[in-house]
Coordinates of C-alpha atoms in Angstrom, one line a residue:
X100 CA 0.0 22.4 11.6
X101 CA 2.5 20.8 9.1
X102 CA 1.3 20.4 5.8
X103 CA 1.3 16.7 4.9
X104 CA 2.9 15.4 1.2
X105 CA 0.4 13.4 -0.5
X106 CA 0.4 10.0 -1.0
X107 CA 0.8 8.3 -4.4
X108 CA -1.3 5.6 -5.6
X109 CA 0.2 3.7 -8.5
X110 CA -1.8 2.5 -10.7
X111 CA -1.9 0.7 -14.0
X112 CA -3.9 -1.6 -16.3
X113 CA -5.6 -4.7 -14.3
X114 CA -4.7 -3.1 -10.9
X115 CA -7.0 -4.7 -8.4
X116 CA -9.2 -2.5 -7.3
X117 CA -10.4 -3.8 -4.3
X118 CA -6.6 -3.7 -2.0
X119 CA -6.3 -0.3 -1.7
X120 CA -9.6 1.5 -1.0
X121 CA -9.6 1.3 2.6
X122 CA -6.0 2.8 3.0
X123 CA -6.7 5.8 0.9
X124 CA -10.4 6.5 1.6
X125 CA -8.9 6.7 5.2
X126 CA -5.7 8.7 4.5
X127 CA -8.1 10.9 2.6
X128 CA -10.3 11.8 5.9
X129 CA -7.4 12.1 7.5
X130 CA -5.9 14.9 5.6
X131 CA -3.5 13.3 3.4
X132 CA -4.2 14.1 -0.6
X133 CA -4.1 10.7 -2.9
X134 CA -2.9 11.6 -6.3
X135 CA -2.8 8.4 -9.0
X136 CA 0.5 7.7 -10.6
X137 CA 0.2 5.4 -14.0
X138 CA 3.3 4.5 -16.6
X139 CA 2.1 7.6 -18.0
X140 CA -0.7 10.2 -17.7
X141 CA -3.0 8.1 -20.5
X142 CA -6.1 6.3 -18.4
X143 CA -5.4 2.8 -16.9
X144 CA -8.5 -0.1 -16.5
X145 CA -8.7 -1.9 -13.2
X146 CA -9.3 -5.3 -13.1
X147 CA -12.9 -4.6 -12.0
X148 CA -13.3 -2.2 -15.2
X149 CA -13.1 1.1 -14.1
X150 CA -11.0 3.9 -15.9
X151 CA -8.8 6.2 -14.2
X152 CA -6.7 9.2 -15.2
X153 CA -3.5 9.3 -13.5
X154 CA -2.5 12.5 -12.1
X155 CA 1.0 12.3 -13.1
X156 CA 3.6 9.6 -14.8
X157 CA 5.8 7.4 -13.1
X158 CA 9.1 9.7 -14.6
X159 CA 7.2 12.7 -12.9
X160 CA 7.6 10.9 -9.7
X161 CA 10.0 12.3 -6.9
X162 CA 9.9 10.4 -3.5
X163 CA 10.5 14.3 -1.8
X164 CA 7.1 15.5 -2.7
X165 CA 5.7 11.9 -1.3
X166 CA 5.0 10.8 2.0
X167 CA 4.5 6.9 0.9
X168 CA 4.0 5.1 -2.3
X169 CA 1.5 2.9 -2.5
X170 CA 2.2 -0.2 -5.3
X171 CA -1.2 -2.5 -5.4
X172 CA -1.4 -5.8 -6.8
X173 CA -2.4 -6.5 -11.0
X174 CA -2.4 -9.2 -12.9
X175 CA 0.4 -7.5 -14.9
X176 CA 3.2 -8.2 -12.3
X177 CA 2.8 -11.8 -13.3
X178 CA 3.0 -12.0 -16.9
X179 CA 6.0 -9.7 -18.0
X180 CA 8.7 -6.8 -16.7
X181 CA 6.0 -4.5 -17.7
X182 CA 5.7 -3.2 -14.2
X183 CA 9.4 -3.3 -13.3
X184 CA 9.5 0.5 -13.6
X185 CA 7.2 0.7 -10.3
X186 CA 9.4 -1.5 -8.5
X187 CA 12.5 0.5 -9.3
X188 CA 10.5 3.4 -8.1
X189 CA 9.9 1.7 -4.7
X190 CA 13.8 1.2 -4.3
X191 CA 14.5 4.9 -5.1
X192 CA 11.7 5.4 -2.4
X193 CA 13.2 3.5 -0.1
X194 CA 17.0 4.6 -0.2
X195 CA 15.3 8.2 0.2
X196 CA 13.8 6.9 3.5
X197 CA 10.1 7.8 2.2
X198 CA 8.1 4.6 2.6
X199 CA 7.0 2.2 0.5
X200 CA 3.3 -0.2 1.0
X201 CA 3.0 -3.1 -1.1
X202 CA 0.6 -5.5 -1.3
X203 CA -0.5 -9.2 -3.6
X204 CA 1.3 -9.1 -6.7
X205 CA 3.8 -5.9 -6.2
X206 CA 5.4 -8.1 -3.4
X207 CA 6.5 -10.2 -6.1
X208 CA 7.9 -7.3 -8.3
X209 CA 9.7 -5.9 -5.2
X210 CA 11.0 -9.1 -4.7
X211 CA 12.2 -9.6 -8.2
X212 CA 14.1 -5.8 -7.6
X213 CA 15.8 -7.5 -4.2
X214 CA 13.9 -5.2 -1.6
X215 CA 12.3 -8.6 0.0
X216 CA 15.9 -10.2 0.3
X217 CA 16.8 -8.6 3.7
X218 CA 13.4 -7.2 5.1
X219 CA 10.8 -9.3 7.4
X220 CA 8.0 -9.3 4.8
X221 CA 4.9 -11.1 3.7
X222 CA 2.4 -12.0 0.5
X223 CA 0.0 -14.6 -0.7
X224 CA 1.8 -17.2 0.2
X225 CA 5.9 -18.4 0.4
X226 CA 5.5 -20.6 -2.5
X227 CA 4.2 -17.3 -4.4
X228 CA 7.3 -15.1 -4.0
X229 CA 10.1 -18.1 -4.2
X230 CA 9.1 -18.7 -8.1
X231 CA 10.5 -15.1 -8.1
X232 CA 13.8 -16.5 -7.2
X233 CA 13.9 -14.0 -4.7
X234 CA 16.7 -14.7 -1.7
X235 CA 14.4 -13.9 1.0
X236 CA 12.6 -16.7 1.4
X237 CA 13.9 -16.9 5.2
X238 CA 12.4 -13.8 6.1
X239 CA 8.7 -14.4 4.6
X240 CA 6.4 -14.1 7.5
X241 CA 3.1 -15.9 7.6
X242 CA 0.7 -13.4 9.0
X243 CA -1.8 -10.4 7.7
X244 CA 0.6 -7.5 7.2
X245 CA 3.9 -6.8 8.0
X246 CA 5.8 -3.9 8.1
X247 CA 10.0 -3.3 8.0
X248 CA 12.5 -0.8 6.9
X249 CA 10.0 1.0 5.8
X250 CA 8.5 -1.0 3.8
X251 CA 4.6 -2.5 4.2
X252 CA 3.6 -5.9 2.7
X253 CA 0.4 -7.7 2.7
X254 CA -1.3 -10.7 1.1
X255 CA -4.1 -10.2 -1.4
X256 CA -7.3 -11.2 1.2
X257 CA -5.7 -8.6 3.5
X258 CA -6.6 -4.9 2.6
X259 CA -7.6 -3.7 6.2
X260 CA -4.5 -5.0 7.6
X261 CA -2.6 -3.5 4.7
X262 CA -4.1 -0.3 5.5
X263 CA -3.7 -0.3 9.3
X264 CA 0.3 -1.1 9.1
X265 CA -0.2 2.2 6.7
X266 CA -1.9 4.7 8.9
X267 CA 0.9 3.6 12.0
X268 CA 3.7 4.1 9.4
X269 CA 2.3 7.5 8.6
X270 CA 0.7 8.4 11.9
X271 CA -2.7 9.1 10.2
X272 CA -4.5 8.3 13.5
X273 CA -3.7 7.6 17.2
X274 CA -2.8 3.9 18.2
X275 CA -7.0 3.8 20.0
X276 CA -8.5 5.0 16.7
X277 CA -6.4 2.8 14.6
X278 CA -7.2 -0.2 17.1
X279 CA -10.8 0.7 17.1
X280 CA -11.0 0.8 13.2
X281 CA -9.0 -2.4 12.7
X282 CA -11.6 -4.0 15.0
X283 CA -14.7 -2.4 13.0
X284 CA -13.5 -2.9 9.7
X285 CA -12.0 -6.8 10.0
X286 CA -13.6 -8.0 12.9
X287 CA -16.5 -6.1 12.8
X288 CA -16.7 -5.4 16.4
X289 CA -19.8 -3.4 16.9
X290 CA -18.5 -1.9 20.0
X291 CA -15.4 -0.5 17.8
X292 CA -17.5 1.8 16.3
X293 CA -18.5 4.3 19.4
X294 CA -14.9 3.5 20.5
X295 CA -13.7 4.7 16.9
X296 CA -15.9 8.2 16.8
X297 CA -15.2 8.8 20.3
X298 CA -11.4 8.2 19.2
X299 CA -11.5 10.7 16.3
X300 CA -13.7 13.7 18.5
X301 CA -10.4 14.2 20.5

């Protein structure tokens, strides 16, 4: 079996903690480790007030020991360059051809470093990302999650979408488990969830 590289959740001061727990609880049970990555190793407070210890500093960061990097949304990407650091990171990601998943407010950062300007993409709304100044405003899409060049986007209201695109990027589950969860988590389908264990017992 080949060993998978962990996935890197950034995190930093106001993060919001609610966009990413589906994607990594579920890349978790699939077998992928989720190791925290703040500006530095000191402990970050989510916007809902939890603490959190990174596991390592943004400089510590190499996209070869990553298989995606995961840059969630925080009221910081809004009020200063703060968080610009994370968005380089996500270009150095990308020209490395490891992926990138970005969702609510790191769509604007990304935008602001140019990765928005030629990839199909999508966020809380146009009018959101074109105060950026951003020169993709012809590729915004208006839908749940999109995904392109390697590189995931998603709105704020959309964490289940956000974390399907994921687990196809990454190949966490086959297309029927990932269909079935989608329909349990966001529709909540009640026949998805004997589809889904019968899915995961293969």
């Amino acid at each position: 079996m080949t060993t998978r590289k962990p996935v890197h959740l950034a995190v930093y001061d106001t993060f919001a903690d609610w966009e990413t727990g589906h994607a990594t609880a579920h890349l978790a049970q699939a077998g992928f480790e989720v190791r925290t990555v703040g500006p530095t190793r000191e402990p970050v407070t989510s916007m809902g007030g939890l603490r959190v210890l990174p596991d390592l500093a943004l400089d510590e960061l190499r996209p070869e020991d990553s298989s995606l990097l995961i840059l969630v949304g925080a009221g910081l990407w809004d009020t200063g360059d703060s968080l610009a650091p994370f968005a380089r990171a996500a270009r150095a990601f990308l020209d490395a051809g490891v992926p990138v998943a970005a969702i609510c407010g790191a769509t604007a950062g990304l935008a602001r470093e140019g990765l928005l300007d030629n990839r199909a993409h999508t966020s809380a709304a146009p009018f959101y990302l074109a105060a950026t100044g951003y020169a993709g405003g012809e590729r915004y899409a208006d839908v749940d999650a999109v995904t392109d060049g390697g590189l995931v986007t998603a709105g704020p209201t959309e964490p289940v979408a956000f974390a399907r695109e994921i687990f196809r990027l990454l190949g966490a589950y086959d297309d029927k488990a990932t269909d079935a969860w989608y329909r349990l988590f966001h529709d909540s389908d009640p026949q998805a969830y004997a589809e889904l264990e019968e899915a995961l017992a293969r």
